Coordinates of C-alpha atoms in Angstrom, one line a residue:
Chain F
M223 CA 7.2 9.7 23.4
I224 CA 7.2 12.5 26.0
S225 CA 7.0 16.1 24.8
V226 CA 8.5 18.6 27.1
L227 CA 7.2 22.2 26.6
G228 CA 9.5 24.9 27.6
Q229 CA 13.3 25.2 27.7
G230 CA 13.9 27.0 30.9
V231 CA 15.5 25.3 33.8
A232 CA 12.4 23.2 34.5
G233 CA 12.1 22.0 30.9
L234 CA 15.7 21.2 30.4
C235 CA 16.1 19.4 33.8
A236 CA 12.9 17.4 33.1
A237 CA 14.1 16.4 29.6
T238 CA 17.6 15.6 30.9
V239 CA 16.3 13.3 33.7
L240 CA 13.8 11.6 31.4
A241 CA 16.4 11.0 28.8
E242 CA 18.8 9.7 31.4
R243 CA 16.2 7.2 32.5
G244 CA 15.9 6.0 28.9
L245 CA 12.5 7.5 28.1
P246 CA 12.0 8.9 24.6
V247 CA 11.9 12.7 24.9
E248 CA 11.5 15.7 22.6
V249 CA 11.6 19.4 23.6
I250 CA 9.1 21.7 22.0
A251 CA 10.9 25.0 21.5
P252 CA 9.1 27.6 19.5
A253 CA 11.5 29.8 17.6
A254 CA 9.9 33.0 18.8
E255 CA 9.9 32.1 22.5
P256 CA 11.1 34.8 24.9
L257 CA 14.1 34.0 27.0
P258 CA 13.1 31.9 30.0
A259 CA 13.0 33.6 33.4
S260 CA 15.6 31.2 34.6
S261 CA 18.2 32.7 32.3
L262 CA 18.1 35.8 34.6
A263 CA 18.4 33.8 37.8
G264 CA 21.2 34.3 40.3
G265 CA 22.2 30.7 40.1
M266 CA 22.7 30.3 43.8
L267 CA 22.4 26.8 45.1
A268 CA 21.6 27.9 48.6
P269 CA 19.2 25.4 50.2
F270 CA 20.1 26.4 53.8
C271 CA 19.8 30.2 53.3
E272 CA 16.5 29.7 51.6
G273 CA 15.3 28.0 54.8
D274 CA 14.4 31.5 55.9
G275 CA 11.0 31.6 54.4
A276 CA 11.0 28.5 52.2
P277 CA 9.4 25.4 53.5
Q278 CA 11.5 22.5 54.8
V279 CA 11.0 20.5 51.6
V280 CA 13.1 23.1 49.7
V281 CA 15.9 22.9 52.3
A282 CA 15.9 19.1 52.3
R283 CA 15.6 18.4 48.6
G284 CA 17.6 21.4 47.4
Q285 CA 20.7 19.9 49.1
G286 CA 21.2 17.5 46.2
A287 CA 21.2 20.3 43.6
A288 CA 24.9 21.1 43.7
D289 CA 25.9 17.5 43.1
W290 CA 23.3 17.2 40.3
W291 CA 24.6 20.2 38.5
G292 CA 28.2 19.6 39.3
S293 CA 28.1 16.2 37.6
R294 CA 26.4 17.5 34.4
V295 CA 27.5 21.1 33.6
P296 CA 30.7 23.2 34.0
G297 CA 31.1 26.1 36.3
V298 CA 29.5 24.9 39.5
V299 CA 31.5 26.8 42.2
R300 CA 31.3 25.1 45.6
R301 CA 32.7 27.7 48.0
G302 CA 29.6 28.3 50.2
T303 CA 27.6 31.4 50.8
L304 CA 28.7 34.3 52.9
V305 CA 26.0 36.4 54.5
V306 CA 26.8 39.9 55.9
A307 CA 24.9 42.9 57.3
A308 CA 25.8 46.5 58.1
P309 CA 26.5 47.0 61.8
R310 CA 23.2 48.6 62.4
D311 CA 21.4 45.7 60.8
A312 CA 23.2 43.1 63.0
P313 CA 19.9 41.8 64.4
E314 CA 19.1 40.6 60.9
L315 CA 22.1 38.3 61.0
D316 CA 21.0 36.9 64.4
R317 CA 17.5 36.4 63.0
L318 CA 18.8 34.5 60.0
A319 CA 21.0 32.4 62.2
R320 CA 17.9 31.4 64.2
A321 CA 15.8 30.8 61.1
T322 CA 18.2 28.6 59.2
T323 CA 20.6 25.7 59.6
G324 CA 23.9 24.6 58.0
H325 CA 25.8 27.7 58.9
G326 CA 28.5 28.9 61.3
W327 CA 29.8 32.3 62.3
A328 CA 32.8 33.5 60.4
D329 CA 35.1 36.5 59.9
P330 CA 34.1 37.7 56.5
A331 CA 37.6 39.1 55.7
A332 CA 39.1 35.7 56.5
L333 CA 36.9 34.2 53.7
E334 CA 37.0 37.1 51.3
P335 CA 40.1 39.3 51.8
A336 CA 38.4 42.0 49.7
L337 CA 36.1 42.6 52.6
Q338 CA 38.9 43.5 55.0
G339 CA 37.7 45.9 57.7
R340 CA 34.1 46.1 56.4
F341 CA 32.1 43.6 58.4
A342 CA 32.8 42.4 61.9
R343 CA 31.0 39.0 61.4
G344 CA 29.1 37.0 58.9
L345 CA 27.2 33.8 58.6
F346 CA 28.9 31.1 56.4
Y347 CA 26.9 28.4 54.7
R348 CA 29.8 26.1 53.8
A349 CA 27.9 23.5 51.8
E350 CA 26.3 25.9 49.4
A351 CA 27.3 26.6 45.8
H352 CA 26.5 28.7 42.8
L353 CA 26.6 28.4 39.0
D354 CA 26.1 30.6 36.0
P355 CA 22.5 30.0 34.8
R356 CA 23.2 30.7 31.1
V357 CA 26.3 28.5 31.0
A358 CA 24.4 25.7 32.8
L359 CA 21.3 25.9 30.6
D360 CA 23.4 25.9 27.4
A361 CA 25.4 22.9 28.7
L362 CA 22.2 21.0 29.4
R363 CA 20.8 21.8 26.0
G364 CA 24.1 20.6 24.5
R365 CA 24.0 17.3 26.4
L366 CA 20.4 16.7 25.3
L367 CA 21.2 17.4 21.6
A368 CA 24.3 15.2 21.9
S369 CA 22.2 12.4 23.2
G370 CA 19.8 12.7 20.3
V371 CA 16.9 14.6 21.9
A372 CA 15.2 16.7 19.3
F373 CA 14.4 20.4 19.9
R374 CA 11.8 21.5 17.5
D375 CA 8.9 23.8 16.9
G376 CA 5.4 22.5 16.1
P377 CA 2.7 20.4 17.8
P378 CA 3.9 17.9 20.5
R379 CA 3.9 14.3 19.5
G380 CA 3.7 12.6 22.8
R381 CA 2.5 12.9 26.4
I382 CA 2.9 16.5 27.5
V383 CA 5.1 17.6 30.3
D384 CA 4.4 21.4 30.6
C385 CA 7.3 23.4 31.9
R386 CA 6.5 26.8 30.5
G387 CA 6.5 28.9 33.6
M388 CA 4.1 31.8 33.3
G389 CA 3.3 30.6 29.8
A390 CA 1.2 27.9 31.4
A391 CA -0.7 30.3 33.6
P392 CA -4.0 30.0 31.7
D393 CA -4.1 26.3 32.7
L394 CA -3.0 26.9 36.3
P395 CA -5.4 29.5 37.8
D396 CA -3.4 29.8 41.1
L397 CA -0.1 30.5 39.4
R398 CA 1.0 34.1 39.8
A399 CA 4.0 36.1 38.7
V400 CA 6.6 37.5 41.1
R401 CA 8.6 40.0 39.2
G402 CA 12.4 40.0 39.7
E403 CA 15.0 42.5 38.5
M404 CA 18.7 42.0 38.3
L405 CA 21.9 43.7 37.1
E406 CA 25.1 42.4 35.6
L407 CA 28.3 44.4 36.4
L408 CA 31.9 44.3 35.4
A409 CA 33.9 45.2 38.5
P410 CA 37.4 43.9 38.0
E411 CA 38.7 45.7 41.1
V412 CA 36.2 43.8 43.3
R413 CA 37.6 40.3 44.1
L414 CA 35.0 38.1 45.6
S415 CA 35.2 34.3 45.1
R416 CA 31.8 33.1 46.4
S417 CA 28.2 34.2 46.5
L418 CA 27.4 36.8 49.0
R419 CA 24.2 38.0 50.6
L420 CA 23.7 41.4 52.2
L421 CA 20.8 41.4 54.7
H422 CA 18.9 44.7 55.0
P423 CA 15.4 45.3 56.2
R424 CA 14.5 46.8 52.8
F425 CA 17.4 46.7 50.3
A426 CA 18.6 43.1 50.6
C427 CA 20.6 41.8 47.7
Y428 CA 22.9 39.0 46.7
I429 CA 26.0 39.2 44.7
V430 CA 27.1 36.2 42.6
P431 CA 30.5 36.2 41.0
R432 CA 30.4 35.1 37.4
G433 CA 34.2 35.0 36.8
A434 CA 36.6 37.5 35.1
G435 CA 35.3 40.4 37.2
R436 CA 31.7 40.0 36.3
Y437 CA 29.0 39.9 39.0
M438 CA 25.3 39.3 39.0
I439 CA 23.4 41.5 41.5
G440 CA 19.9 40.5 42.3
A441 CA 17.1 40.5 42.8
T442 CA 13.9 42.4 43.6
M443 CA 10.8 40.5 44.5
V444 CA 7.6 42.4 43.5
E445 CA 4.1 41.0 43.5
S446 CA 3.5 42.1 39.9
A447 CA 3.1 40.5 36.5
R448 CA 4.5 43.6 34.8
L449 CA 7.0 42.8 32.1
G450 CA 9.3 45.3 30.7
G451 CA 12.6 46.9 31.7
V452 CA 14.2 47.2 35.0
T453 CA 12.9 50.2 37.0
A454 CA 15.2 53.0 38.1
R455 CA 14.3 52.2 41.6
A456 CA 15.5 48.6 41.3
V457 CA 18.8 49.8 39.8
V458 CA 19.3 52.4 42.6
E459 CA 18.4 50.0 45.4
L460 CA 20.5 47.1 44.0
L461 CA 23.5 49.2 43.3
S462 CA 23.4 51.0 46.7
A463 CA 23.3 47.6 48.4
A464 CA 26.2 46.3 46.3
Y465 CA 28.1 49.5 47.0
S466 CA 27.6 49.1 50.7
V467 CA 29.2 45.6 50.4
H468 CA 32.2 46.9 48.5
P469 CA 32.9 50.5 47.3
G470 CA 34.6 49.1 44.2
F471 CA 31.1 48.5 42.8
A472 CA 30.7 52.2 42.3
E473 CA 33.3 52.0 39.6
A474 CA 31.7 49.0 37.9
E475 CA 30.6 49.0 34.3
L476 CA 26.8 48.1 34.1
L477 CA 26.9 45.3 31.5
A478 CA 23.2 44.4 31.5
T479 CA 19.9 44.6 33.3
G480 CA 17.2 42.1 33.3
A481 CA 13.6 41.7 34.5
G482 CA 11.6 38.5 34.5
L483 CA 8.5 36.9 36.0
R484 CA 9.0 34.0 38.4
P485 CA 6.1 31.6 38.3
A486 CA 4.8 30.9 41.8
F487 CA 2.1 28.9 43.5
P488 CA 0.4 30.3 46.6
D489 CA 2.8 28.5 48.9
N490 CA 5.8 29.6 46.8
T491 CA 6.8 25.9 46.6
P492 CA 7.6 24.3 43.2
A493 CA 5.3 21.4 42.4
I494 CA 4.2 18.8 39.8
R495 CA 0.5 19.2 39.0
R496 CA -1.6 16.8 36.9
C497 CA -4.2 18.3 34.6
G498 CA -5.9 15.5 32.7
D499 CA -3.2 13.8 30.7
R500 CA -0.8 16.7 31.0
L501 CA 1.8 17.0 33.8
H502 CA 2.9 20.4 34.8
L503 CA 6.2 21.1 36.5
N504 CA 5.9 24.7 37.5
G505 CA 5.9 27.3 40.3
L506 CA 9.6 27.2 40.6
Y507 CA 9.5 30.7 42.1
R508 CA 13.1 31.6 43.2
H509 CA 14.1 28.0 43.6
G510 CA 14.5 27.0 39.9
F511 CA 18.1 25.7 39.9
L512 CA 17.7 24.5 43.4
M513 CA 14.6 22.4 42.9
A514 CA 14.2 21.5 39.3
P515 CA 16.5 18.5 39.5
A516 CA 14.6 17.0 42.4
L517 CA 11.2 17.6 40.7
A518 CA 12.5 16.3 37.4
G519 CA 13.4 13.1 39.3
D520 CA 9.8 12.9 40.7
L521 CA 8.4 13.5 37.2
A522 CA 10.5 10.6 35.8
D523 CA 9.3 8.4 38.7
I524 CA 5.7 9.2 37.8
L525 CA 6.2 8.5 34.1
T526 CA 8.2 5.3 34.6
R527 CA 5.7 4.0 37.2
D528 CA 2.8 4.7 35.0
P529 CA 3.6 3.5 31.5
A530 CA 0.4 5.1 30.2
H531 CA 2.3 8.4 30.3
A532 CA 5.4 7.2 28.6
D533 CA 4.2 5.3 25.6
Chain V
M12 CA -15.9 52.5 64.1
F13 CA -14.1 53.1 60.9
Y14 CA -16.3 55.1 58.5
G15 CA -19.3 53.1 59.5
F16 CA -17.5 49.7 59.4
T17 CA -16.9 47.7 62.6
P18 CA -14.5 44.9 62.1
A19 CA -14.7 41.7 64.1
S20 CA -11.2 42.3 65.5
R21 CA -9.3 45.4 66.6
L22 CA -6.1 44.0 65.0
M23 CA -5.3 45.2 61.4
L24 CA -2.6 43.3 59.5
G25 CA -0.3 44.4 56.8
T26 CA 0.4 41.9 54.0
A27 CA 4.0 42.7 52.9
G28 CA 7.0 40.5 53.3
Y29 CA 5.5 37.1 54.2
P30 CA 7.3 34.0 53.1
S31 CA 4.4 33.1 50.8
P32 CA 0.8 34.1 50.2
A33 CA -0.3 30.7 51.7
L34 CA 1.4 31.6 55.0
L35 CA 0.0 35.1 54.8
R36 CA -3.5 33.6 54.4
D37 CA -3.0 31.3 57.4
A38 CA -1.6 34.2 59.5
I39 CA -4.6 36.4 58.7
A40 CA -6.9 33.6 59.8
A41 CA -5.0 32.9 63.0
S42 CA -4.8 36.6 63.9
G43 CA -8.6 37.1 63.5
A44 CA -7.9 40.4 61.7
G45 CA -10.9 41.9 59.9
I46 CA -9.0 44.5 58.0
I47 CA -5.8 44.0 56.0
T48 CA -3.7 46.6 54.2
L49 CA -2.0 46.2 50.9
S50 CA 0.5 48.3 48.9
L51 CA 0.0 49.3 45.3
R52 CA 2.8 51.8 44.5
R53 CA 5.3 49.4 43.2
E54 CA 3.0 46.5 42.2
G55 CA 0.7 48.6 40.0
G56 CA -2.2 47.3 38.0
E57 CA -0.3 44.1 37.2
G58 CA -0.4 42.9 40.8
A59 CA -3.7 41.2 40.3
G60 CA -2.5 37.7 41.2
F61 CA -1.5 38.7 44.7
R62 CA -4.6 41.0 45.2
D63 CA -6.9 38.1 44.3
L64 CA -5.4 36.0 47.0
L65 CA -5.9 38.8 49.5
R66 CA -9.5 39.2 48.4
A67 CA -10.1 35.5 49.1
S68 CA -9.2 36.1 52.7
G69 CA -12.6 37.7 53.2
C70 CA -11.1 40.6 55.0
R71 CA -11.9 44.2 54.3
L72 CA -9.0 45.6 52.2
L73 CA -7.4 48.9 53.1
P74 CA -5.0 49.9 50.3
N75 CA -2.1 52.1 51.3
T76 CA 0.2 54.6 49.6
A77 CA 3.3 53.0 51.1
G78 CA 6.4 54.1 49.3
C79 CA 5.0 57.5 48.2
H80 CA 7.3 60.5 49.0
S81 CA 5.1 63.4 47.9
A82 CA 1.4 64.4 48.1
A83 CA 1.0 64.1 44.3
E84 CA 2.4 60.5 44.3
A85 CA 0.1 59.5 47.2
I86 CA -2.9 61.1 45.5
T87 CA -2.2 59.2 42.2
T88 CA -1.8 56.0 44.1
A89 CA -5.0 56.5 46.0
R90 CA -6.9 57.1 42.8
M91 CA -5.4 53.9 41.3
A92 CA -6.4 52.0 44.4
R93 CA -10.0 53.1 44.1
E94 CA -10.1 52.1 40.5
L95 CA -8.4 48.7 41.0
L96 CA -10.2 47.7 44.2
G97 CA -13.4 49.6 44.1
T98 CA -13.0 51.1 47.5
G99 CA -12.8 54.7 48.8
W100 CA -10.7 53.6 51.8
I101 CA -7.1 54.7 51.7
K102 CA -4.4 54.5 54.2
L103 CA -2.6 57.6 53.4
E104 CA 1.1 57.4 54.0
V105 CA 3.5 60.1 52.7
I106 CA 7.1 59.4 53.7
G107 CA 9.2 62.4 54.6
H108 CA 12.5 60.6 55.0
A109 CA 13.7 57.6 53.1
D110 CA 15.8 56.3 55.9
S111 CA 13.7 56.8 59.0
L112 CA 10.4 56.4 57.0
Q113 CA 9.0 59.2 59.2
P114 CA 5.7 60.6 57.8
D115 CA 5.8 64.0 56.3
P116 CA 3.0 65.9 58.1
F117 CA 2.8 68.8 55.6
A118 CA 2.5 66.6 52.5
L119 CA 0.1 64.3 54.4
L120 CA -2.3 67.2 55.2
E121 CA -2.1 68.4 51.7
A122 CA -2.9 65.0 50.2
A123 CA -5.6 64.4 52.9
R124 CA -7.4 67.6 51.9
V125 CA -7.5 66.6 48.3
L126 CA -8.6 63.1 48.8
C127 CA -11.3 63.9 51.4
A128 CA -12.7 66.4 49.0
E129 CA -12.8 63.7 46.4
G130 CA -14.9 61.5 48.7
F131 CA -12.1 59.2 49.9
E132 CA -12.3 57.8 53.4
V133 CA -8.8 58.5 54.5
F134 CA -6.8 56.7 57.2
P135 CA -3.8 59.1 57.7
Y136 CA -0.5 57.6 59.0
M137 CA 0.9 60.4 61.1
T138 CA 3.1 61.4 64.0
E139 CA 1.4 62.0 67.3
D140 CA 1.2 65.7 66.9
L141 CA -2.1 67.1 68.2
I142 CA -2.4 70.1 65.9
L143 CA -1.7 67.9 62.9
G144 CA -4.5 65.6 64.1
E145 CA -6.9 68.5 64.4
R146 CA -6.1 69.7 60.9
L147 CA -6.6 66.2 59.5
V148 CA -9.9 65.9 61.2
E149 CA -10.8 69.4 59.9
A150 CA -9.9 68.1 56.4
G151 CA -12.4 65.3 56.8
C152 CA -10.5 62.4 58.3
R153 CA -12.7 60.4 60.6
V154 CA -9.8 58.1 61.7
L155 CA -6.3 59.0 62.8
M156 CA -3.3 56.6 62.7
P157 CA -0.5 57.8 64.9
W158 CA 2.8 55.8 64.7
G159 CA 4.0 53.8 67.6
A160 CA 7.6 54.0 66.4
P161 CA 9.3 54.1 62.9
I162 CA 8.0 51.5 60.4
G163 CA 9.6 48.1 60.9
S164 CA 11.6 49.2 64.0
G165 CA 9.7 47.1 66.5
Q166 CA 10.4 49.7 69.2
G167 CA 6.8 49.7 70.5
L168 CA 5.2 52.9 71.8
R169 CA 8.2 55.2 71.7
H170 CA 6.3 58.3 72.9
A171 CA 3.8 56.7 75.2
E172 CA 3.0 59.9 77.1
A173 CA 2.4 61.8 73.9
L174 CA 0.1 59.0 72.7
R175 CA -1.7 59.1 76.0
A176 CA -2.2 62.9 75.5
M177 CA -3.5 62.3 72.0
R178 CA -6.0 59.7 73.2
A179 CA -7.3 62.2 75.7
H180 CA -7.4 65.0 73.1
F181 CA -9.4 63.0 70.6
P182 CA -11.9 61.1 72.7
D183 CA -14.3 60.6 69.9
V184 CA -12.0 60.0 66.9
P185 CA -11.1 56.4 66.3
L186 CA -7.3 56.2 66.8
V187 CA -5.2 53.3 65.5
I188 CA -1.6 52.7 66.5
D189 CA 0.2 52.1 63.2
A190 CA 3.8 50.9 62.8
G191 CA 6.6 50.2 65.1
I192 CA 4.9 47.4 67.0
G193 CA 7.3 44.5 67.6
A194 CA 5.8 42.4 70.3
P195 CA 2.3 41.4 71.4
S196 CA 3.0 43.1 74.8
Q197 CA 3.4 46.4 73.0
A198 CA 0.2 46.0 71.0
M199 CA -1.6 45.1 74.3
R200 CA -0.3 48.2 76.0
A201 CA -1.7 50.3 73.2
M202 CA -5.1 48.7 73.6
E203 CA -4.9 49.1 77.4
M204 CA -4.3 52.8 76.8
G205 CA -7.6 52.9 75.0
F206 CA -6.6 53.0 71.4
D207 CA -9.2 51.6 69.1
A208 CA -7.0 49.3 67.1
V209 CA -3.5 48.4 66.2
L210 CA -2.0 47.9 62.7
L211 CA 1.2 45.9 62.3
N212 CA 3.0 43.9 59.6
T213 CA 6.7 43.2 60.1
A214 CA 6.4 41.7 63.5
V215 CA 4.2 38.9 62.1
A216 CA 5.6 38.7 58.6
R217 CA 9.2 38.3 59.7
A218 CA 8.6 36.0 62.7
L219 CA 10.1 32.6 62.4
D220 CA 6.5 31.3 62.7
P221 CA 4.3 34.0 61.2
V222 CA 1.1 32.0 61.9
G223 CA 1.9 31.5 65.6
M224 CA 2.9 35.2 66.0
A225 CA -0.3 36.3 64.3
R226 CA -2.3 34.3 66.8
A227 CA -0.3 35.8 69.7
F228 CA -1.0 39.3 68.4
G229 CA -4.7 38.6 68.0
Q230 CA -5.0 37.4 71.6
A231 CA -2.9 40.3 72.9
V232 CA -5.1 42.9 71.2
E233 CA -8.2 41.3 72.5
A234 CA -6.9 41.0 76.0
G235 CA -5.7 44.7 75.9
R236 CA -9.1 45.8 74.8
L237 CA -10.9 43.8 77.5
A238 CA -8.5 45.2 80.1
H239 CA -9.3 48.8 78.9
E240 CA -13.0 48.2 79.0
A241 CA -12.8 46.5 82.5
G242 CA -11.0 49.5 83.9
L243 CA -7.4 49.2 84.9
M244 CA -6.4 50.1 88.4
P245 CA -4.3 53.2 88.6
P246 CA -0.7 52.7 89.6
R247 CA 0.3 54.0 93.1
D248 CA 3.5 55.1 94.7
M249 CA 3.4 52.7 97.6
A250 CA 2.3 49.2 98.4
V251 CA -1.3 48.7 99.3
P252 CA -1.6 45.6 101.4
S253 CA -4.6 43.5 100.6
T254 CA -4.9 42.4 104.3
P255 CA -4.9 44.8 107.2
V256 CA -1.5 45.5 108.8
L257 CA -2.9 46.1 112.3
G258 CA -2.5 43.2 114.7
M259 CA 0.3 41.6 112.7
A260 CA 1.8 38.6 114.5
R261 CA 5.2 39.2 116.1
L262 CA 7.4 36.3 115.4
G263 CA 10.4 35.5 117.4

């Protein structure tokens, strides 16, 4: 038996892949557990965009994520990522073009008619996708339950696969929190069909359509472990950025705000760590939906190769 | 050089906006910087994870008040920095304009007076105004940090002649060019002009290869200082032949 701790994107992906490989799995899910950080994620599956800053392993291995999710959960939208910048920030676009691959120059209004007359040029990452994290996590949980995997509270019965994010910080001394803040808006008059990134030297943001006029606007990156509500500053900055993409966002209804702590290792790269008998899958940082499937595969490889872990 | 502390290198590095703390650590090492700055305004007391990584670099930490828009905010942030980091050093930054990030000289002076009186060792981020510099020195600042250009702009030394005048006006006050440096050549120019050090962040943090760029800046700062100490030749209006022109051969 393998006991997966945590039911965020890491835990659910790990349990899914282990179960698919025919290993006996349970998910330890304490009733009073706070919502996982991944439920607040943007849900962008953007391996090429992330190449600005993320190491090559994220670009290479993240490319399988859209297929992985698309074949398991509903709502994976494969319409690419459009990146734009205000005219005075045009050098940021050139910089991103140099820093990343998998893109081409595009007329933003040709891709998104709602942006008519707003941006002279944009970078288009055709192969990228996005999903709605809560829909995707619920669907994975549903699949696991349907396949007979138990979700329960109480002590783990098998080998431990620890996917608790910041909950595992006491065991992982170099794990730190990177706070992120996001907004959810209802803006029916804004019609965008794909995820969009606005480059700005200070107030960068991404906008992910969630269907029916809803949009997720994210996300701040603050080197802090402070929990608690979204700051006024984050709201002001994110809304200003969204407004500069489309003025229709000024009329939006603010549906929800969220703040969470991304678990990150010093190189900001997700990893599997071994601590005695326990395997940790952690440090997903801002790459949870992008990297969890690949790491879950690695984890299953380790556990099937080494039967001592799976008995 | 700086309140009794002489760093191994005349390059100071900011720590914001790197792809990861691991790359930041490697960039600091490659640059040779002995002093690194860190911001606290937004991170607050709960930013310990990142601060511990900075401490591990072995560099002297210079906390800043980046993001503060009033003297009161900056003073509060400085006190928090002293409490969290156990240092009286503070890079005092009071922003006057949210868009240009130009320092507010009036609030800066006000905050510097309060903090110097409380025993802080203040590194004020300022425009190159001479009178402001005098007032800051009068308030107790033993270092001045004039801007090269607006923060993050990469424009280099936008008012080079004014900076030259400032260097001449404050021969005995350590002067650090802070902000606006985009290329190693610009940092080198500041050092050739006789500035004591250069502080930069974005040019390294946002380079495609931050570690390589950090190394380039480290070498540029060192070369610029060597050139200054060696004595640069003054520019002239006309060519000065290095061989005598008399008796030149007549060809054809």
